[in-house]
Amino acid sequence: MGYRDFLIKRGLSTIPMFIGLSMLIFTLARVIPGRPARLALGPRATDEAVRQLRHQMGLDQPIWLQYINYMTGLLHGDLGQSLISNRNVATDLIQYLPATLELTTVAMLIAIAVGVPLGVISGQHKDAAPDNLSRLFSFFNVSLPPFWAGILLQLIVAFGLGWLPATGRIGDVSPMPITVTGLLLVDSALAWNVDAFISAAQHLALPALTLSLAPMADIARMTRSSFIEEYDKDYVEGLQTHGIPDKLIAYKYVLRKSFASTLTIIGLDYGFLLGSAFVVEIVFSWPGMASYGVEAILQKDMNAMVGVTLVVGGSFLLVNFLVDVLYGFFDPRVWHEGE
Amino acid sequence: MKGSDNIEAILLHNLYDPLLYYTDETPPTLQNWLATDYTVSEDKKTYTFSLREDAAFHNGDPVTASDVKYSFQRMMDMQQGFSWMWSGLLDPENVEATNEHTVKMTTNEVFAPFPYTLPFFFIVNENEVSGNAKSDGQFGEHGDYGTEWLEDNDAGSGPYTLTKRDRKQQIVIGRNTDWWGSFPDGNVYESVTTEMVQESATVAGMMKEGAEMSDQWLPLKTYEELDGVDGVSVSAKATFNPFYIYMHTQREPLNDVHVRKAISFAFDSETALNDVMSGDSNHLNGPLPSAMWSHTNDLPTYERDLEKAKAELEKSDYSASDIDLTYTYVSGLSTEQNMGLLLQSNLQELGATVSVEKAPWTKITQMCTSKDTTPDMMAVYLSFSYADPDTFLYPAWHSSSHGSWTSAAWYENDEVDSLLTEGRQTIGKENRIPIYQQAQKRIAEDAPALFVMNQATRNAIADSVKGFQDNGIIGYRQSFQRFYQG
């Protein structure tokens, strides 16, 4: 099997997974108790109005027919009407998803930028002081509940020192960046809008830092252990006896070989971040998809619930696929298997 | 806009004008707003409103009778928001624009609270809304009735105009200097920003850092903390937020009035007010909050008295050990949970058992649709609509309201039914007061609920903000044309 075949096979296998996910989510959203039409119209709406809305929403049809209709709509980019915003769920998601993506991506970049060197330093100095310090730091990060870390950062950095804003996504800047990608950092950079870029970066700093703490710890731990395993191999000693600098050995040879397992963790964590960003989004009033999803669940806005879950689940599948692609790139044994 | 959440209520009260509006007092009375006056016909069914001629929408169009007719038609076609108030009562074809500044509304039956519902009827600009309606909506020739456009724009005539609406983040409104009404003398707010912040610690931090007003949904502890902050005060006022514990009057043993009275005497409302709450909520004496007109104190009351409770139980067909009840509250509401635990320990002293159970609100509303699935006892904050006793009494105690969470006691009393119907059909506040007083008395005698408290509504406000008023109406507290900087 060549690399291309591996990719095709791996790519195709995500389709049944996505269909399975959609069936599960769709059924769950419809069987959990609560009456969405009643909730949407308010507790005192007349029964007639509720009946009409149920009919409009297609809730009086058998569930399999509802599912087929939904999936047909999905293929045309129609995710149904949201009861909260009165708009198509797709329109809402296009608005909220970039905010969440920007937050999780920057959080992940911070986590990688800090976590990987931390893991390498730890591995190089196994059981010495830098290793212990780094492990303590990771342990601290992973056990800190994100809402608590977020509030703490707000209290100290935003309210106490006044260095960074505590809430929102961008300040009052003029002109506002025009939406191209929806990622404010990218949009303002594209337009050379320095004020907007700085404001967006300032608003992003605290929530992204908060969200990066747990994956940072994960990445550091994983890098450390795979690094140590690789570092113990004979060729490292060989390189050392040839007088190649330690830094070069660590980052160019050992890290590259041991990076595959770290990559898996990065992929898993990234998918996980998309789903778990809601705590951070709520603390920092970040207008992202996660808080939209929480509201959808509370209001039993079914189409919104299904839409959010499919996007998060779909992203998870996509990220895992990309990780496999990279995995194969770093370690060809993966796709040579079975030859 | 549905007006069913706080943000939408704030927008409605600031961007739009109704025909009549409430005054600042508690209980609020009516004042003319877009209407300069109105008359009622002999048969008490036709109301004729004269509109002010100097009112204009934000785009400059004059406010006309045709806009009023269109606004009503739109709301009833969409069947959302406050439309339930007029459903079955006023049909769109019975709203007529007799000339440019006169509107006639003919209700299907005599309904005395009708004028009190009109502050919830906000007028939109017909031309602007129909001109911006999406053609492929669900309302036939009206398309989407401008719903999508109105999410980011406004078509009102109110004191403020919509500057910016960032969903989930903030709304910014700017003063309409051409508004027909008057702003207070002094330094009024030219622009008001409402930030949507869900986390209470963050709100507290922002208030300390100079935010000017909080909403009413923070935990009690946060208000207590904010009250101690320099430059911030907390307003606490008990208006129309009654908390009941309903008893299922059609299920054994609660179908026995003596059992219900025994429970009422056993419940310790003093502890509920002082320990569960922080002491600034009012005792609810009967089904109506004392802030509402027609409320009377001349009712049988049930202060905690175990001897009386035992005596009532003696009169019933049941012994204490027969009483094994469930108390259901909304998941996550700690006040309701604590009330349940208090009830549990109070009834334990009597020898009765209560199990405290939680359920999501969506589940509770579903449970209440049937007599069989409604919980034995259930905690509810009764929601407030128009400033009229009918808003609390009819949905809770009239038997035609059965099947809704508002009437979870399944209470049935022919005399109360006819009193509540009569109250709706009698014109004139002074004529209606004795009717509602009699109804309150009959309900209290039957003890179909524990009338626990009227909970105070709190807002944290910076000392620099003047003009804050709380008349109990949702959204009114944030109608910013009354505010100025001191």
PDB file of C-alpha atoms in Angstrom, chain B residues 25-221:
ATOM      1  CA  GLU B  25     -44.541  53.403  40.652  1.00  0.00           C
ATOM      2  CA  THR B  26     -45.164  50.029  42.215  1.00  0.00           C
ATOM      3  CA  PRO B  27     -47.625  48.767  41.222  1.00  0.00           C
ATOM      4  CA  PRO B  28     -47.217  50.598  37.949  1.00  0.00           C
ATOM      5  CA  THR B  29     -50.224  52.331  36.444  1.00  0.00           C
ATOM      6  CA  LEU B  30     -50.755  53.222  32.822  1.00  0.00           C
ATOM      7  CA  GLN B  31     -49.694  56.378  31.062  1.00  0.00           C
ATOM      8  CA  ASN B  32     -50.223  57.501  27.497  1.00  0.00           C
ATOM      9  CA  TRP B  33     -47.270  56.927  25.231  1.00  0.00           C
ATOM     10  CA  LEU B  34     -47.713  56.794  21.441  1.00  0.00           C
ATOM     11  CA  ALA B  35     -51.427  57.227  22.157  1.00  0.00           C
ATOM     12  CA  THR B  36     -52.435  60.641  23.485  1.00  0.00           C
ATOM     13  CA  ASP B  37     -55.646  59.229  24.908  1.00  0.00           C
ATOM     14  CA  TYR B  38     -58.164  56.457  24.412  1.00  0.00           C
ATOM     15  CA  THR B  39     -61.865  55.859  24.865  1.00  0.00           C
ATOM     16  CA  VAL B  40     -63.795  52.675  25.587  1.00  0.00           C
ATOM     17  CA  SER B  41     -67.156  51.947  23.978  1.00  0.00           C
ATOM     18  CA  GLU B  42     -70.379  51.283  25.905  1.00  0.00           C
ATOM     19  CA  ASP B  43     -70.129  47.535  25.455  1.00  0.00           C
ATOM     20  CA  LYS B  44     -66.570  47.717  26.834  1.00  0.00           C
ATOM     21  CA  LYS B  45     -65.139  45.949  23.833  1.00  0.00           C
ATOM     22  CA  THR B  46     -63.994  48.709  21.484  1.00  0.00           C
ATOM     23  CA  TYR B  47     -61.012  50.868  22.373  1.00  0.00           C
ATOM     24  CA  THR B  48     -60.268  53.912  20.222  1.00  0.00           C
ATOM     25  CA  PHE B  49     -56.767  55.354  20.423  1.00  0.00           C
ATOM     26  CA  SER B  50     -55.616  58.746  19.175  1.00  0.00           C
ATOM     27  CA  LEU B  51     -51.964  58.717  18.199  1.00  0.00           C
ATOM     28  CA  ARG B  52     -49.527  61.538  18.744  1.00  0.00           C
ATOM     29  CA  GLU B  53     -48.779  63.377  15.566  1.00  0.00           C
ATOM     30  CA  ASP B  54     -45.195  64.297  16.386  1.00  0.00           C
ATOM     31  CA  ALA B  55     -43.859  60.755  16.703  1.00  0.00           C
ATOM     32  CA  ALA B  56     -41.505  59.534  13.996  1.00  0.00           C
ATOM     33  CA  PHE B  57     -39.595  56.336  13.378  1.00  0.00           C
ATOM     34  CA  HIS B  58     -35.821  56.382  13.386  1.00  0.00           C
ATOM     35  CA  ASN B  59     -35.675  56.698   9.598  1.00  0.00           C
ATOM     36  CA  GLY B  60     -37.910  59.785   9.706  1.00  0.00           C
ATOM     37  CA  ASP B  61     -41.233  58.177   8.681  1.00  0.00           C
ATOM     38  CA  PRO B  62     -44.172  59.383  10.793  1.00  0.00           C
ATOM     39  CA  VAL B  63     -45.829  56.844  13.119  1.00  0.00           C
ATOM     40  CA  THR B  64     -49.302  56.224  11.731  1.00  0.00           C
ATOM     41  CA  ALA B  65     -52.368  54.146  12.529  1.00  0.00           C
ATOM     42  CA  SER B  66     -51.504  51.888   9.634  1.00  0.00           C
ATOM     43  CA  ASP B  67     -48.186  51.011  11.325  1.00  0.00           C
ATOM     44  CA  VAL B  68     -50.120  50.018  14.433  1.00  0.00           C
ATOM     45  CA  LYS B  69     -52.424  47.781  12.435  1.00  0.00           C
ATOM     46  CA  TYR B  70     -49.474  46.237  10.594  1.00  0.00           C
ATOM     47  CA  SER B  71     -47.534  45.664  13.818  1.00  0.00           C
ATOM     48  CA  PHE B  72     -50.462  43.790  15.314  1.00  0.00           C
ATOM     49  CA  GLN B  73     -51.075  41.734  12.196  1.00  0.00           C
ATOM     50  CA  ARG B  74     -47.370  40.854  12.057  1.00  0.00           C
ATOM     51  CA  MET B  75     -47.203  39.785  15.669  1.00  0.00           C
ATOM     52  CA  MET B  76     -50.323  37.631  15.521  1.00  0.00           C
ATOM     53  CA  ASP B  77     -49.284  36.002  12.230  1.00  0.00           C
ATOM     54  CA  MET B  78     -45.919  35.132  13.693  1.00  0.00           C
ATOM     55  CA  GLN B  79     -47.479  33.905  16.964  1.00  0.00           C
ATOM     56  CA  GLN B  80     -44.343  34.660  18.887  1.00  0.00           C
ATOM     57  CA  GLY B  81     -43.275  36.840  21.751  1.00  0.00           C
ATOM     58  CA  PHE B  82     -46.152  38.403  23.625  1.00  0.00           C
ATOM     59  CA  SER B  83     -48.780  37.376  21.080  1.00  0.00           C
ATOM     60  CA  TRP B  84     -50.274  34.906  23.578  1.00  0.00           C
ATOM     61  CA  MET B  85     -51.679  37.875  25.486  1.00  0.00           C
ATOM     62  CA  TRP B  86     -54.104  38.656  22.671  1.00  0.00           C
ATOM     63  CA  SER B  87     -54.551  35.235  21.168  1.00  0.00           C
ATOM     64  CA  GLY B  88     -58.292  34.540  20.988  1.00  0.00           C
ATOM     65  CA  LEU B  89     -59.000  37.959  22.431  1.00  0.00           C
ATOM     66  CA  LEU B  90     -58.188  40.398  19.658  1.00  0.00           C
ATOM     67  CA  ASP B  91     -58.148  39.357  16.012  1.00  0.00           C
ATOM     68  CA  PRO B  92     -55.976  41.303  13.570  1.00  0.00           C
ATOM     69  CA  GLU B  93     -58.997  42.138  11.387  1.00  0.00           C
ATOM     70  CA  ASN B  94     -60.530  43.900  14.383  1.00  0.00           C
ATOM     71  CA  VAL B  95     -57.685  46.395  14.535  1.00  0.00           C
ATOM     72  CA  GLU B  96     -58.665  49.223  12.231  1.00  0.00           C
ATOM     73  CA  ALA B  97     -56.906  52.378  11.176  1.00  0.00           C
ATOM     74  CA  THR B  98     -59.901  54.716  10.922  1.00  0.00           C
ATOM     75  CA  ASN B  99     -57.721  57.633   9.884  1.00  0.00           C
ATOM     76  CA  GLU B 100     -54.032  58.452   9.883  1.00  0.00           C
ATOM     77  CA  HIS B 101     -53.879  58.964  13.633  1.00  0.00           C
ATOM     78  CA  THR B 102     -56.763  56.915  14.990  1.00  0.00           C
ATOM     79  CA  VAL B 103     -56.794  53.195  15.751  1.00  0.00           C
ATOM     80  CA  LYS B 104     -59.801  51.182  16.806  1.00  0.00           C
ATOM     81  CA  MET B 105     -59.423  47.805  18.485  1.00  0.00           C
ATOM     82  CA  THR B 106     -62.418  45.583  19.156  1.00  0.00           C
ATOM     83  CA  THR B 107     -61.882  42.633  21.470  1.00  0.00           C
ATOM     84  CA  ASN B 108     -63.914  39.441  21.097  1.00  0.00           C
ATOM     85  CA  GLU B 109     -65.086  39.616  24.682  1.00  0.00           C
ATOM     86  CA  VAL B 110     -64.918  42.035  27.554  1.00  0.00           C
ATOM     87  CA  PHE B 111     -61.404  41.726  28.998  1.00  0.00           C
ATOM     88  CA  ALA B 112     -60.682  44.271  31.701  1.00  0.00           C
ATOM     89  CA  PRO B 113     -56.887  43.774  31.791  1.00  0.00           C
ATOM     90  CA  PHE B 114     -56.625  44.633  28.068  1.00  0.00           C
ATOM     91  CA  PRO B 115     -55.102  48.138  28.448  1.00  0.00           C
ATOM     92  CA  TYR B 116     -52.544  46.668  30.872  1.00  0.00           C
ATOM     93  CA  THR B 117     -51.301  44.360  28.108  1.00  0.00           C
ATOM     94  CA  LEU B 118     -50.665  47.210  25.666  1.00  0.00           C
ATOM     95  CA  PRO B 119     -47.266  48.249  27.070  1.00  0.00           C
ATOM     96  CA  PHE B 120     -46.092  44.922  25.605  1.00  0.00           C
ATOM     97  CA  PHE B 121     -47.325  45.773  22.132  1.00  0.00           C
ATOM     98  CA  PHE B 122     -44.429  47.546  20.402  1.00  0.00           C
ATOM     99  CA  ILE B 123     -44.984  49.398  17.141  1.00  0.00           C
ATOM    100  CA  VAL B 124     -42.741  48.772  14.122  1.00  0.00           C
ATOM    101  CA  ASN B 125     -42.368  50.778  10.912  1.00  0.00           C
ATOM    102  CA  GLU B 126     -44.501  49.039   8.293  1.00  0.00           C
ATOM    103  CA  ASN B 127     -42.640  50.380   5.245  1.00  0.00           C
ATOM    104  CA  GLU B 128     -39.238  49.586   6.613  1.00  0.00           C
ATOM    105  CA  VAL B 129     -40.073  46.085   7.818  1.00  0.00           C
ATOM    106  CA  SER B 130     -42.010  45.022   4.729  1.00  0.00           C
ATOM    107  CA  GLY B 131     -39.341  46.575   2.518  1.00  0.00           C
ATOM    108  CA  ASN B 132     -36.653  44.484   4.172  1.00  0.00           C
ATOM    109  CA  ALA B 133     -38.562  41.220   4.459  1.00  0.00           C
ATOM    110  CA  LYS B 134     -36.968  38.187   2.888  1.00  0.00           C
ATOM    111  CA  SER B 135     -39.351  36.879   0.250  1.00  0.00           C
ATOM    112  CA  ASP B 136     -38.900  33.182   0.959  1.00  0.00           C
ATOM    113  CA  GLY B 137     -40.015  33.197   4.588  1.00  0.00           C
ATOM    114  CA  GLN B 138     -42.725  31.136   6.204  1.00  0.00           C
ATOM    115  CA  PHE B 139     -45.408  33.836   6.243  1.00  0.00           C
ATOM    116  CA  GLY B 140     -46.624  33.712   2.657  1.00  0.00           C
ATOM    117  CA  GLU B 141     -46.760  37.085   0.948  1.00  0.00           C
ATOM    118  CA  HIS B 142     -45.046  38.660   3.966  1.00  0.00           C
ATOM    119  CA  GLY B 143     -41.970  36.470   3.519  1.00  0.00           C
ATOM    120  CA  ASP B 144     -40.092  36.323   6.804  1.00  0.00           C
ATOM    121  CA  TYR B 145     -41.805  39.507   8.061  1.00  0.00           C
ATOM    122  CA  GLY B 146     -38.402  41.163   8.261  1.00  0.00           C
ATOM    123  CA  THR B 147     -37.283  38.855  11.067  1.00  0.00           C
ATOM    124  CA  GLU B 148     -33.773  38.395   9.779  1.00  0.00           C
ATOM    125  CA  TRP B 149     -33.264  42.065   8.982  1.00  0.00           C
ATOM    126  CA  LEU B 150     -34.533  43.074  12.416  1.00  0.00           C
ATOM    127  CA  GLU B 151     -31.871  40.961  14.083  1.00  0.00           C
ATOM    128  CA  ASP B 152     -29.279  43.588  13.146  1.00  0.00           C
ATOM    129  CA  ASN B 153     -31.434  46.662  12.529  1.00  0.00           C
ATOM    130  CA  ASP B 154     -34.329  48.378  14.207  1.00  0.00           C
ATOM    131  CA  ALA B 155     -37.573  49.790  12.903  1.00  0.00           C
ATOM    132  CA  GLY B 156     -38.787  51.579  15.994  1.00  0.00           C
ATOM    133  CA  SER B 157     -39.565  55.080  17.170  1.00  0.00           C
ATOM    134  CA  GLY B 158     -38.113  54.750  20.666  1.00  0.00           C
ATOM    135  CA  PRO B 159     -35.642  56.895  22.607  1.00  0.00           C
ATOM    136  CA  TYR B 160     -32.631  54.930  21.402  1.00  0.00           C
ATOM    137  CA  THR B 161     -31.551  53.489  18.062  1.00  0.00           C
ATOM    138  CA  LEU B 162     -29.560  50.329  17.481  1.00  0.00           C
ATOM    139  CA  THR B 163     -25.926  51.131  16.752  1.00  0.00           C
ATOM    140  CA  LYS B 164     -24.369  47.702  16.867  1.00  0.00           C
ATOM    141  CA  ARG B 165     -25.425  44.203  17.766  1.00  0.00           C
ATOM    142  CA  ASP B 166     -22.710  41.630  18.183  1.00  0.00           C
ATOM    143  CA  ARG B 167     -24.494  38.461  18.995  1.00  0.00           C
ATOM    144  CA  LYS B 168     -23.291  36.939  22.265  1.00  0.00           C
ATOM    145  CA  GLN B 169     -20.943  39.822  22.882  1.00  0.00           C
ATOM    146  CA  GLN B 170     -22.531  43.227  23.156  1.00  0.00           C
ATOM    147  CA  ILE B 171     -25.260  45.560  21.983  1.00  0.00           C
ATOM    148  CA  VAL B 172     -24.710  49.265  21.588  1.00  0.00           C
ATOM    149  CA  ILE B 173     -27.574  51.745  21.370  1.00  0.00           C
ATOM    150  CA  GLY B 174     -27.317  55.468  20.697  1.00  0.00           C
ATOM    151  CA  ARG B 175     -29.682  58.262  21.752  1.00  0.00           C
ATOM    152  CA  ASN B 176     -32.386  59.294  19.311  1.00  0.00           C
ATOM    153  CA  THR B 177     -32.196  63.068  19.615  1.00  0.00           C
ATOM    154  CA  ASP B 178     -35.394  63.402  17.571  1.00  0.00           C
ATOM    155  CA  TRP B 179     -37.423  61.296  19.968  1.00  0.00           C
ATOM    156  CA  TRP B 180     -40.850  62.776  20.658  1.00  0.00           C
ATOM    157  CA  GLY B 181     -40.573  62.121  24.405  1.00  0.00           C
ATOM    158  CA  SER B 182     -38.389  63.924  26.894  1.00  0.00           C
ATOM    159  CA  PHE B 183     -35.123  62.918  28.461  1.00  0.00           C
ATOM    160  CA  PRO B 184     -34.367  64.098  32.013  1.00  0.00           C
ATOM    161  CA  ASP B 185     -32.523  67.367  32.467  1.00  0.00           C
ATOM    162  CA  GLY B 186     -28.838  66.833  32.942  1.00  0.00           C
ATOM    163  CA  ASN B 187     -26.230  64.556  31.578  1.00  0.00           C
ATOM    164  CA  VAL B 188     -28.178  61.811  29.797  1.00  0.00           C
ATOM    165  CA  TYR B 189     -26.532  58.766  28.266  1.00  0.00           C
ATOM    166  CA  GLU B 190     -25.758  59.371  24.590  1.00  0.00           C
ATOM    167  CA  SER B 191     -24.810  55.767  24.087  1.00  0.00           C
ATOM    168  CA  VAL B 192     -25.283  52.650  26.188  1.00  0.00           C
ATOM    169  CA  THR B 193     -23.336  49.413  25.800  1.00  0.00           C
ATOM    170  CA  THR B 194     -24.704  46.163  27.163  1.00  0.00           C
ATOM    171  CA  GLU B 195     -22.054  43.488  27.487  1.00  0.00           C
ATOM    172  CA  MET B 196     -23.133  39.866  27.638  1.00  0.00           C
ATOM    173  CA  VAL B 197     -21.095  38.325  30.395  1.00  0.00           C
ATOM    174  CA  GLN B 198     -22.184  34.968  31.693  1.00  0.00           C
ATOM    175  CA  GLU B 199     -19.726  34.423  34.492  1.00  0.00           C
ATOM    176  CA  SER B 200     -20.614  36.119  37.765  1.00  0.00           C
ATOM    177  CA  ALA B 201     -17.034  36.569  38.986  1.00  0.00           C
ATOM    178  CA  THR B 202     -16.280  38.378  35.739  1.00  0.00           C
ATOM    179  CA  VAL B 203     -19.321  40.629  36.191  1.00  0.00           C
ATOM    180  CA  ALA B 204     -18.208  41.422  39.727  1.00  0.00           C
ATOM    181  CA  GLY B 205     -14.736  42.275  38.447  1.00  0.00           C
ATOM    182  CA  MET B 206     -16.188  44.532  35.767  1.00  0.00           C
ATOM    183  CA  MET B 207     -18.453  46.341  38.229  1.00  0.00           C
ATOM    184  CA  LYS B 208     -15.438  47.021  40.431  1.00  0.00           C
ATOM    185  CA  GLU B 209     -13.574  48.329  37.415  1.00  0.00           C
ATOM    186  CA  GLY B 210     -16.219  50.849  36.451  1.00  0.00           C
ATOM    187  CA  ALA B 211     -19.126  49.086  34.721  1.00  0.00           C
ATOM    188  CA  GLU B 212     -22.274  51.017  35.607  1.00  0.00           C
ATOM    189  CA  MET B 213     -25.019  48.476  36.066  1.00  0.00           C
ATOM    190  CA  SER B 214     -25.330  44.724  36.449  1.00  0.00           C
ATOM    191  CA  ASP B 215     -28.256  42.540  35.542  1.00  0.00           C
ATOM    192  CA  GLN B 216     -30.453  40.788  38.072  1.00  0.00           C
ATOM    193  CA  TRP B 217     -29.154  37.245  37.702  1.00  0.00           C
ATOM    194  CA  LEU B 218     -26.018  37.246  39.849  1.00  0.00           C
ATOM    195  CA  PRO B 219     -25.720  34.955  42.875  1.00  0.00           C
ATOM    196  CA  LEU B 220     -26.758  36.515  46.189  1.00  0.00           C
ATOM    197  CA  LYS B 221     -23.164  36.297  47.421  1.00  0.00           C
TER     198      LYS B 221
END
